[in-house]
Amino acid sequence: MLLRKLLNVRYSCLVRRWASTDSLSLQNEKLQAYLESLRQEYYALRVNAAGNSSLYERLSRLDPVVNSLEKHRALQRNITPKQELAAEKDEDMRALMQEENNVYADLLRKQEEDMLQELLTLADNVDYPALIFEVKAGAGGQEAMLFAQELYDMYTSYFEHMGWEYEEFAYETTDIGGLRHANLLVSDPEAYNWLRYEAGVHRVQRVPTTEKSGRMHTSTASITVIPRPADVHVHLTDRDLKIETKRASGAGGQHVNTTDSAVRIVHLPTGLAVECQSERSQLKNRELALKRLQAKLMQQQLESAEASKQATRKSQQGNLNRNEKIRTYNFMQDRVTDHRVQQGGTLHNLSGFLAGGQQLSVLIERLQLEQRKSKLVELLETWQAPQEAFEKKLN
């Protein structure tokens, strides 16, 4: 009983019926309560985080949000309340007080924008030292493979534009310059936060060069982004592998018909199988196939770890992550449209966009903002104030 009374005193300001205003407005009581809980967590961590790397990392993440909150509260204290303004009988003094209030109001709006940006980043920011980036042709035959190659070129140019290191470990092409499938390892702690929302089905609408009647075709390619945590490792042992060699098929001249350079590896415990024939050397193909197998096993580990959380999310929200188009590249209208961005999701100058430079960054930043807002709204909908959560456990 005593514990309950103490908690009631400590968190009385948090336990309210939340206002029905915009959940991302600082006038929203639930958002205010959430910010206050972060502030309390921050000051508790300042006392206890010494010598604990995970707590110190959380403290570092909270620091910009709480500092911004404290600045906001300091500005609020400088604003003269309406009652005092109304009570001031000197008109000149009242006008001066109102002018000061207007200045502080402008500063408050700017501070609110900065705080919301910090809060959005906190709600959605994760760190992975590297990621596996996959490009794969989808529906549309040869045209889809040509489009997949264009996406591959766009993203590798973007990696270079951002200064990220990357390594190609699977690359299967067609004899007309298309791409069936490619895997790359991108090594940079910032890469995942920039590329995570690029995953999905990309659609192209254009008239193929082989189309004689001038009809527009629709083809697809898919992008997969697999985070690679520092603490996830895949160890392959020879006894768990079945390695087969065969002659490569497709383009390659006489070499294809005379050398068993293609490699197929089966991971016996899981049944996963990969093939590689992109290189002339059997040894090189074996090395690439092993890397590809490691990537698949790592993806399986990550999906298994996330399975329960994803199942809960889908049961509450429906199938929000269904495999549908996320972006359309329309060559006839010279535009690219991201279907997840409500405002500013369409850019023109498609050739410039496919160059993989600043235009792609602009669209990714807009997309990040949309997705981070959605995640913060979702977090606030399910978040409970500490006292509310405690009472729920008691009941």
Short mmCIF file of C-alpha atoms in Angstrom, two decimals:
data_model
loop_
_atom_site.label_atom_id
_atom_site.label_comp_id
_atom_site.label_asym_id
_atom_site.label_seq_id
_atom_site.Cartn_x
_atom_site.Cartn_y
_atom_site.Cartn_z
CA MET A 1 0.00 0.00 0.00
CA LEU A 2 2.84 2.36 0.87
CA LEU A 3 4.55 1.61 -2.48
CA ARG A 4 1.38 2.46 -4.34
CA LYS A 5 1.06 5.80 -2.51
CA LEU A 6 4.67 6.71 -3.28
CA LEU A 7 4.17 5.93 -6.96
CA ASN A 8 0.97 7.97 -6.99
CA VAL A 9 2.89 10.99 -5.69
CA ARG A 10 5.83 10.55 -8.07
CA TYR A 11 3.82 10.02 -11.24
CA SER A 12 0.64 11.95 -10.56
CA CYS A 13 1.51 14.37 -13.36
CA LEU A 14 1.73 11.47 -15.83
CA VAL A 15 -1.54 9.67 -15.08
CA ARG A 16 -4.20 11.57 -17.02
CA ARG A 17 -6.74 11.00 -19.73
CA TRP A 18 -4.79 11.94 -22.82
CA ALA A 19 -6.02 14.88 -24.87
CA SER A 20 -7.44 14.06 -28.27
CA THR A 21 -5.17 16.52 -30.11
CA ASP A 22 -2.49 15.65 -32.66
CA SER A 23 -0.35 12.98 -31.03
CA LEU A 24 2.83 14.65 -32.33
CA SER A 25 1.95 18.07 -30.95
CA LEU A 26 3.61 19.14 -27.72
CA GLN A 27 0.15 20.18 -26.51
CA ASN A 28 -0.71 16.48 -26.47
CA GLU A 29 -0.67 15.38 -22.83
CA LYS A 30 0.47 11.86 -23.59
CA LEU A 31 3.47 13.12 -25.54
CA GLN A 32 4.29 15.45 -22.63
CA ALA A 33 4.10 12.53 -20.21
CA TYR A 34 6.32 10.41 -22.46
CA LEU A 35 8.91 13.19 -22.65
CA GLU A 36 8.84 13.55 -18.88
CA SER A 37 9.43 9.81 -18.47
CA LEU A 38 12.45 10.09 -20.80
CA ARG A 39 13.75 13.01 -18.72
CA GLN A 40 13.45 10.97 -15.52
CA GLU A 41 15.14 8.00 -17.17
CA TYR A 42 17.95 10.26 -18.37
CA TYR A 43 18.77 11.64 -14.90
CA ALA A 44 18.57 8.17 -13.38
CA LEU A 45 21.05 6.92 -15.99
CA ARG A 46 23.44 9.77 -15.23
CA VAL A 47 23.77 8.29 -11.75
CA ASN A 48 23.95 4.62 -12.74
CA ALA A 49 25.48 4.42 -16.23
CA ALA A 50 29.17 4.63 -15.24
CA GLY A 51 30.99 1.47 -16.31
CA ASN A 52 27.99 0.01 -18.16
CA SER A 53 28.32 0.40 -21.93
CA SER A 54 24.68 -0.39 -22.77
CA LEU A 55 23.35 2.10 -20.20
CA TYR A 56 25.84 4.71 -21.36
CA GLU A 57 24.72 4.21 -24.97
CA ARG A 58 21.10 4.76 -23.92
CA LEU A 59 22.16 7.86 -22.00
CA SER A 60 23.89 9.22 -25.11
CA ARG A 61 20.74 8.67 -27.18
CA LEU A 62 18.56 10.44 -24.62
CA ASP A 63 20.94 13.39 -24.19
CA PRO A 64 19.84 15.51 -27.20
CA VAL A 65 16.13 14.89 -26.50
CA VAL A 66 16.34 15.83 -22.81
CA ASN A 67 18.58 18.85 -23.47
CA SER A 68 16.07 20.07 -26.01
CA LEU A 69 13.23 19.49 -23.54
CA GLU A 70 15.03 21.47 -20.83
CA LYS A 71 15.62 24.38 -23.23
CA HIS A 72 11.95 24.31 -24.17
CA ARG A 73 10.87 24.47 -20.53
CA ALA A 74 13.30 27.30 -19.83
CA LEU A 75 11.76 29.30 -22.68
CA GLN A 76 8.26 28.61 -21.37
CA ARG A 77 9.19 30.05 -18.00
CA ASN A 78 10.05 33.35 -19.68
CA ILE A 79 6.57 33.80 -21.14
CA THR A 80 4.27 36.05 -19.13
CA PRO A 81 0.93 34.31 -18.37
CA LYS A 82 -2.25 35.76 -19.89
CA GLN A 83 -3.61 36.60 -16.45
CA GLU A 84 -0.62 38.82 -15.67
CA LEU A 85 -0.91 40.52 -19.05
CA ALA A 86 -4.59 41.24 -18.46
CA ALA A 87 -3.86 42.56 -14.97
CA GLU A 88 -1.19 45.03 -16.17
CA LYS A 89 -2.80 48.49 -16.25
CA ASP A 90 0.07 50.33 -17.98
CA GLU A 91 -0.61 49.99 -21.72
CA ASP A 92 3.02 50.60 -22.72
CA MET A 93 4.24 47.97 -20.26
CA ARG A 94 1.56 45.53 -21.44
CA ALA A 95 2.59 46.08 -25.07
CA LEU A 96 6.25 45.48 -24.15
CA MET A 97 5.34 42.29 -22.29
CA GLN A 98 3.32 41.10 -25.28
CA GLU A 99 6.21 41.85 -27.63
CA GLU A 100 8.54 39.78 -25.44
CA ASN A 101 5.99 36.96 -25.42
CA ASN A 102 5.91 36.99 -29.23
CA VAL A 103 9.69 36.68 -29.39
CA TYR A 104 9.69 33.78 -26.95
CA ALA A 105 6.80 32.15 -28.82
CA ASP A 106 8.86 32.15 -32.03
CA LEU A 107 11.82 30.66 -30.15
CA LEU A 108 9.51 28.03 -28.63
CA ARG A 109 8.20 26.96 -32.05
CA LYS A 110 11.74 26.52 -33.32
CA GLN A 111 12.70 24.61 -30.18
CA GLU A 112 9.64 22.37 -30.55
CA GLU A 113 10.66 21.51 -34.11
CA ASP A 114 14.19 20.63 -32.98
CA MET A 115 12.89 18.53 -30.08
CA LEU A 116 10.47 16.64 -32.31
CA GLN A 117 13.29 15.87 -34.75
CA GLU A 118 15.44 14.52 -31.90
CA LEU A 119 12.50 12.48 -30.60
CA LEU A 120 11.76 11.03 -34.04
CA THR A 121 15.39 10.01 -34.42
CA LEU A 122 15.35 8.39 -30.98
CA ALA A 123 12.18 6.43 -31.83
CA ASP A 124 13.61 4.94 -35.00
CA ASN A 125 17.39 4.99 -34.82
CA VAL A 126 19.25 1.66 -34.61
CA ASP A 127 22.91 0.83 -35.01
CA TYR A 128 24.28 -1.98 -37.14
CA PRO A 129 27.91 -2.01 -38.26
CA ALA A 130 27.00 -3.45 -41.66
CA LEU A 131 24.15 -4.73 -43.80
CA ILE A 132 23.55 -7.12 -46.67
CA PHE A 133 22.00 -5.38 -49.67
CA GLU A 134 20.28 -7.52 -52.29
CA VAL A 135 18.97 -6.59 -55.73
CA LYS A 136 16.82 -9.16 -57.52
CA ALA A 137 14.89 -9.04 -60.80
CA GLY A 138 11.16 -9.65 -60.46
CA ALA A 139 8.24 -9.92 -62.87
CA GLY A 140 8.90 -8.81 -66.42
CA GLY A 141 11.51 -11.15 -67.91
CA GLN A 142 14.49 -9.52 -69.59
CA GLU A 143 13.12 -6.03 -69.02
CA ALA A 144 12.98 -6.69 -65.28
CA MET A 145 16.60 -7.81 -65.35
CA LEU A 146 17.65 -4.67 -67.20
CA PHE A 147 15.82 -2.60 -64.59
CA ALA A 148 17.51 -4.57 -61.78
CA GLN A 149 20.89 -3.66 -63.29
CA GLU A 150 19.91 0.03 -63.33
CA LEU A 151 18.92 -0.17 -59.67
CA TYR A 152 22.20 -1.90 -58.87
CA ASP A 153 24.14 0.87 -60.61
CA MET A 154 22.06 3.54 -58.85
CA TYR A 155 22.63 2.13 -55.38
CA THR A 156 26.34 1.40 -55.79
CA SER A 157 26.75 4.99 -57.00
CA TYR A 158 24.84 6.09 -53.92
CA PHE A 159 27.12 4.06 -51.64
CA GLU A 160 30.06 5.90 -53.17
CA HIS A 161 28.23 9.24 -52.87
CA MET A 162 27.76 8.59 -49.14
CA GLY A 163 31.34 7.35 -48.67
CA TRP A 164 30.33 3.83 -47.58
CA GLU A 165 32.54 0.80 -48.14
CA TYR A 166 30.90 -2.10 -49.94
CA GLU A 167 31.87 -5.51 -51.20
CA GLU A 168 30.11 -7.53 -53.87
CA PHE A 169 29.80 -11.25 -53.13
CA ALA A 170 27.14 -12.41 -55.59
CA TYR A 171 26.47 -11.07 -59.07
CA GLU A 172 24.59 -12.98 -61.77
CA THR A 173 23.98 -11.25 -65.10
CA THR A 174 22.34 -11.99 -68.44
CA ASP A 175 23.91 -11.96 -71.87
CA ILE A 176 22.10 -8.70 -72.81
CA GLY A 177 23.38 -6.72 -69.81
CA GLY A 178 20.62 -7.43 -67.32
CA LEU A 179 20.99 -8.53 -63.71
CA ARG A 180 19.34 -11.60 -62.21
CA HIS A 181 20.58 -11.21 -58.68
CA ALA A 182 23.30 -9.40 -56.72
CA ASN A 183 24.34 -9.31 -53.08
CA LEU A 184 26.60 -6.72 -51.48
CA LEU A 185 27.98 -6.21 -47.99
CA VAL A 186 27.77 -2.50 -47.06
CA SER A 187 29.97 -1.62 -44.08
CA ASP A 188 29.07 1.62 -42.34
CA PRO A 189 27.17 2.25 -39.08
CA GLU A 190 25.00 4.89 -40.78
CA ALA A 191 24.05 2.78 -43.80
CA TYR A 192 21.17 0.83 -42.28
CA ASN A 193 19.29 3.92 -41.10
CA TRP A 194 19.53 5.36 -44.61
CA LEU A 195 18.74 2.21 -46.59
CA ARG A 196 16.28 0.28 -44.42
CA TYR A 197 13.19 1.75 -46.12
CA GLU A 198 14.52 1.10 -49.61
CA ALA A 199 13.58 -2.57 -49.14
CA GLY A 200 10.55 -3.68 -51.14
CA VAL A 201 9.26 -3.93 -54.69
CA HIS A 202 10.38 -1.23 -57.12
CA ARG A 203 8.27 -0.87 -60.27
CA VAL A 204 9.33 0.51 -63.65
CA GLN A 205 6.98 1.71 -66.39
CA ARG A 206 8.50 2.35 -69.81
CA VAL A 207 8.68 1.24 -73.42
CA PRO A 208 11.42 -1.39 -73.72
CA THR A 209 13.97 -1.00 -76.49
CA THR A 210 12.86 -4.38 -77.86
CA GLU A 211 9.19 -3.30 -78.05
CA LYS A 212 8.34 -2.64 -81.70
CA SER A 213 4.73 -1.50 -81.23
CA GLY A 214 5.62 1.17 -78.67
CA ARG A 215 3.57 -0.32 -75.84
CA MET A 216 4.55 0.57 -72.29
CA HIS A 217 5.57 -2.38 -70.10
CA THR A 218 5.51 -2.69 -66.33
CA SER A 219 8.29 -4.67 -64.67
CA THR A 220 9.58 -5.05 -61.14
CA ALA A 221 12.73 -5.63 -59.14
CA SER A 222 13.08 -6.13 -55.41
CA ILE A 223 15.48 -4.70 -52.87
CA THR A 224 16.25 -6.51 -49.63
CA VAL A 225 18.14 -4.90 -46.74
CA ILE A 226 19.34 -7.31 -44.05
CA PRO A 227 20.95 -5.74 -40.97
CA ARG A 228 24.14 -7.39 -39.78
CA PRO A 229 24.48 -6.92 -36.00
CA ALA A 230 27.90 -7.07 -34.42
CA ASP A 231 26.77 -9.83 -32.06
CA VAL A 232 25.31 -12.14 -34.73
CA HIS A 233 27.74 -14.63 -36.19
CA VAL A 234 27.36 -17.61 -38.48
CA HIS A 235 29.93 -20.39 -38.26
CA LEU A 236 30.07 -22.93 -41.06
CA THR A 237 31.75 -26.29 -40.58
CA ASP A 238 32.71 -28.70 -43.34
CA ARG A 239 30.60 -31.52 -41.89
CA ASP A 240 27.47 -29.36 -42.24
CA LEU A 241 28.10 -28.62 -45.92
CA LYS A 242 27.46 -30.62 -49.09
CA ILE A 243 29.45 -29.08 -51.93
CA GLU A 244 28.79 -30.00 -55.54
CA THR A 245 30.40 -28.76 -58.75
CA LYS A 246 29.04 -28.72 -62.27
CA ARG A 247 29.54 -26.99 -65.58
CA ALA A 248 28.24 -23.45 -65.70
CA SER A 249 25.33 -22.66 -67.99
CA GLY A 250 24.70 -19.54 -70.06
CA ALA A 251 27.17 -17.22 -71.74
CA GLY A 252 30.86 -17.95 -71.41
CA GLY A 253 32.14 -19.48 -74.61
CA GLN A 254 34.17 -22.69 -74.69
CA HIS A 255 35.09 -22.30 -71.00
CA VAL A 256 31.51 -23.06 -69.95
CA ASN A 257 31.53 -26.40 -71.73
CA THR A 258 34.91 -27.63 -70.54
CA THR A 259 35.26 -26.66 -66.86
CA ASP A 260 33.22 -27.62 -63.79
CA SER A 261 33.33 -24.09 -62.37
CA ALA A 262 29.78 -23.73 -61.02
CA VAL A 263 29.39 -24.50 -57.30
CA ARG A 264 26.31 -25.56 -55.35
CA ILE A 265 26.44 -25.68 -51.54
CA VAL A 266 23.75 -27.22 -49.33
CA HIS A 267 23.68 -26.45 -45.60
CA LEU A 268 22.60 -29.84 -44.25
CA PRO A 269 21.16 -28.74 -40.85
CA THR A 270 18.74 -26.26 -42.45
CA GLY A 271 18.45 -27.50 -46.03
CA LEU A 272 19.38 -24.09 -47.40
CA ALA A 273 21.07 -24.26 -50.82
CA VAL A 274 22.97 -21.66 -52.84
CA GLU A 275 24.61 -21.71 -56.25
CA CYS A 276 27.26 -19.54 -57.83
CA GLN A 277 28.59 -19.61 -61.38
CA SER A 278 29.39 -15.96 -61.97
CA GLU A 279 33.18 -16.50 -61.92
CA ARG A 280 35.36 -18.65 -64.17
CA SER A 281 37.25 -20.00 -61.18
CA GLN A 282 35.67 -22.80 -59.15
CA LEU A 283 37.56 -21.58 -56.08
CA LYS A 284 36.18 -18.06 -56.48
CA ASN A 285 32.64 -19.38 -56.99
CA ARG A 286 33.00 -21.52 -53.87
CA GLU A 287 34.09 -18.48 -51.86
CA LEU A 288 31.17 -16.39 -53.13
CA ALA A 289 28.68 -19.21 -52.51
CA LEU A 290 29.88 -19.54 -48.90
CA LYS A 291 29.38 -15.81 -48.34
CA ARG A 292 25.93 -16.00 -49.85
CA LEU A 293 25.07 -18.97 -47.63
CA GLN A 294 26.28 -17.05 -44.57
CA ALA A 295 24.05 -14.14 -45.54
CA LYS A 296 21.00 -16.41 -45.87
CA LEU A 297 21.68 -18.10 -42.53
CA MET A 298 22.14 -14.72 -40.86
CA GLN A 299 18.85 -13.53 -42.33
CA GLN A 300 17.18 -16.68 -40.99
CA GLN A 301 18.58 -15.98 -37.50
CA LEU A 302 17.36 -12.40 -37.55
CA GLU A 303 13.90 -13.35 -38.82
CA SER A 304 13.60 -15.99 -36.12
CA ALA A 305 14.54 -13.49 -33.42
CA GLU A 306 11.96 -11.00 -34.69
CA ALA A 307 9.18 -13.53 -35.37
CA SER A 308 7.18 -13.06 -32.16
CA LYS A 309 7.35 -9.26 -32.32
CA GLN A 310 6.31 -9.22 -35.97
CA ALA A 311 3.42 -11.62 -35.30
CA THR A 312 2.11 -9.34 -32.55
CA ARG A 313 2.43 -6.27 -34.72
CA LYS A 314 0.62 -7.90 -37.64
CA SER A 315 -2.21 -9.11 -35.42
CA GLN A 316 -2.75 -5.53 -34.22
CA GLN A 317 -2.23 -3.65 -37.47
CA GLY A 318 -2.96 -6.11 -40.25
CA ASN A 319 -0.51 -6.92 -43.02
CA LEU A 320 1.17 -3.52 -43.29
CA ASN A 321 4.43 -5.04 -44.58
CA ARG A 322 2.91 -6.90 -47.50
CA ASN A 323 5.03 -7.34 -50.58
CA GLU A 324 3.70 -4.51 -52.73
CA LYS A 325 5.29 -1.75 -54.77
CA ILE A 326 6.91 0.96 -52.73
CA ARG A 327 8.21 3.10 -55.59
CA THR A 328 7.41 3.62 -59.29
CA TYR A 329 9.89 4.79 -61.93
CA ASN A 330 7.88 6.18 -64.85
CA PHE A 331 10.10 6.93 -67.83
CA MET A 332 7.26 8.26 -70.01
CA GLN A 333 6.51 11.02 -67.47
CA ASP A 334 10.14 11.40 -66.34
CA ARG A 335 9.28 10.95 -62.67
CA VAL A 336 9.81 8.71 -59.67
CA THR A 337 7.11 8.36 -57.03
CA ASP A 338 7.45 6.84 -53.58
CA HIS A 339 3.97 5.68 -52.61
CA ARG A 340 4.68 5.91 -48.87
CA VAL A 341 5.39 9.65 -48.82
CA GLN A 342 2.19 11.71 -48.64
CA GLN A 343 3.72 15.06 -49.54
CA GLY A 344 6.80 15.45 -51.69
CA GLY A 345 6.94 11.79 -52.72
CA THR A 346 7.28 12.57 -56.44
CA LEU A 347 10.49 13.84 -58.03
CA HIS A 348 11.18 14.60 -61.67
CA ASN A 349 14.37 14.24 -63.73
CA LEU A 350 14.51 10.45 -63.57
CA SER A 351 17.96 10.22 -65.12
CA GLY A 352 19.34 12.43 -62.36
CA PHE A 353 17.62 10.31 -59.72
CA LEU A 354 19.05 7.08 -61.16
CA ALA A 355 22.53 8.60 -60.91
CA GLY A 356 22.31 7.78 -57.21
CA GLY A 357 23.29 11.12 -55.74
CA GLN A 358 21.61 13.98 -53.90
CA GLN A 359 18.14 13.42 -55.40
CA LEU A 360 17.99 9.95 -53.89
CA SER A 361 19.08 11.40 -50.52
CA VAL A 362 16.27 13.97 -50.68
CA LEU A 363 13.63 11.27 -51.20
CA ILE A 364 15.12 9.03 -48.51
CA GLU A 365 15.06 11.92 -46.01
CA ARG A 366 11.38 12.58 -46.75
CA LEU A 367 10.65 8.89 -46.40
CA GLN A 368 12.56 8.69 -43.11
CA LEU A 369 10.45 11.53 -41.72
CA GLU A 370 7.17 9.81 -42.70
CA GLN A 371 8.23 6.46 -41.28
CA ARG A 372 9.62 7.93 -38.07
CA LYS A 373 6.40 9.84 -37.45
CA SER A 374 4.41 6.65 -37.93
CA LYS A 375 6.66 4.75 -35.54
CA LEU A 376 6.44 7.46 -32.87
CA VAL A 377 2.65 7.59 -33.15
CA GLU A 378 2.57 3.79 -32.82
CA LEU A 379 4.88 3.94 -29.81
CA LEU A 380 2.70 6.56 -28.08
CA GLU A 381 -0.46 4.55 -28.75
CA THR A 382 0.95 1.54 -26.90
CA TRP A 383 3.05 3.38 -24.29
CA GLN A 384 1.82 3.53 -20.72
CA ALA A 385 2.92 5.93 -18.01
CA PRO A 386 4.89 4.14 -15.26
CA GLN A 387 2.05 4.41 -12.73
CA GLU A 388 -0.50 3.20 -15.26
CA ALA A 389 1.68 0.22 -16.14
CA PHE A 390 2.22 -0.55 -12.45
CA GLU A 391 -1.51 -0.51 -11.70
CA LYS A 392 -2.15 -2.78 -14.66
CA LYS A 393 0.26 -5.33 -13.18
CA LEU A 394 -1.47 -5.12 -9.80
CA ASN A 395 -4.81 -5.84 -11.42
#
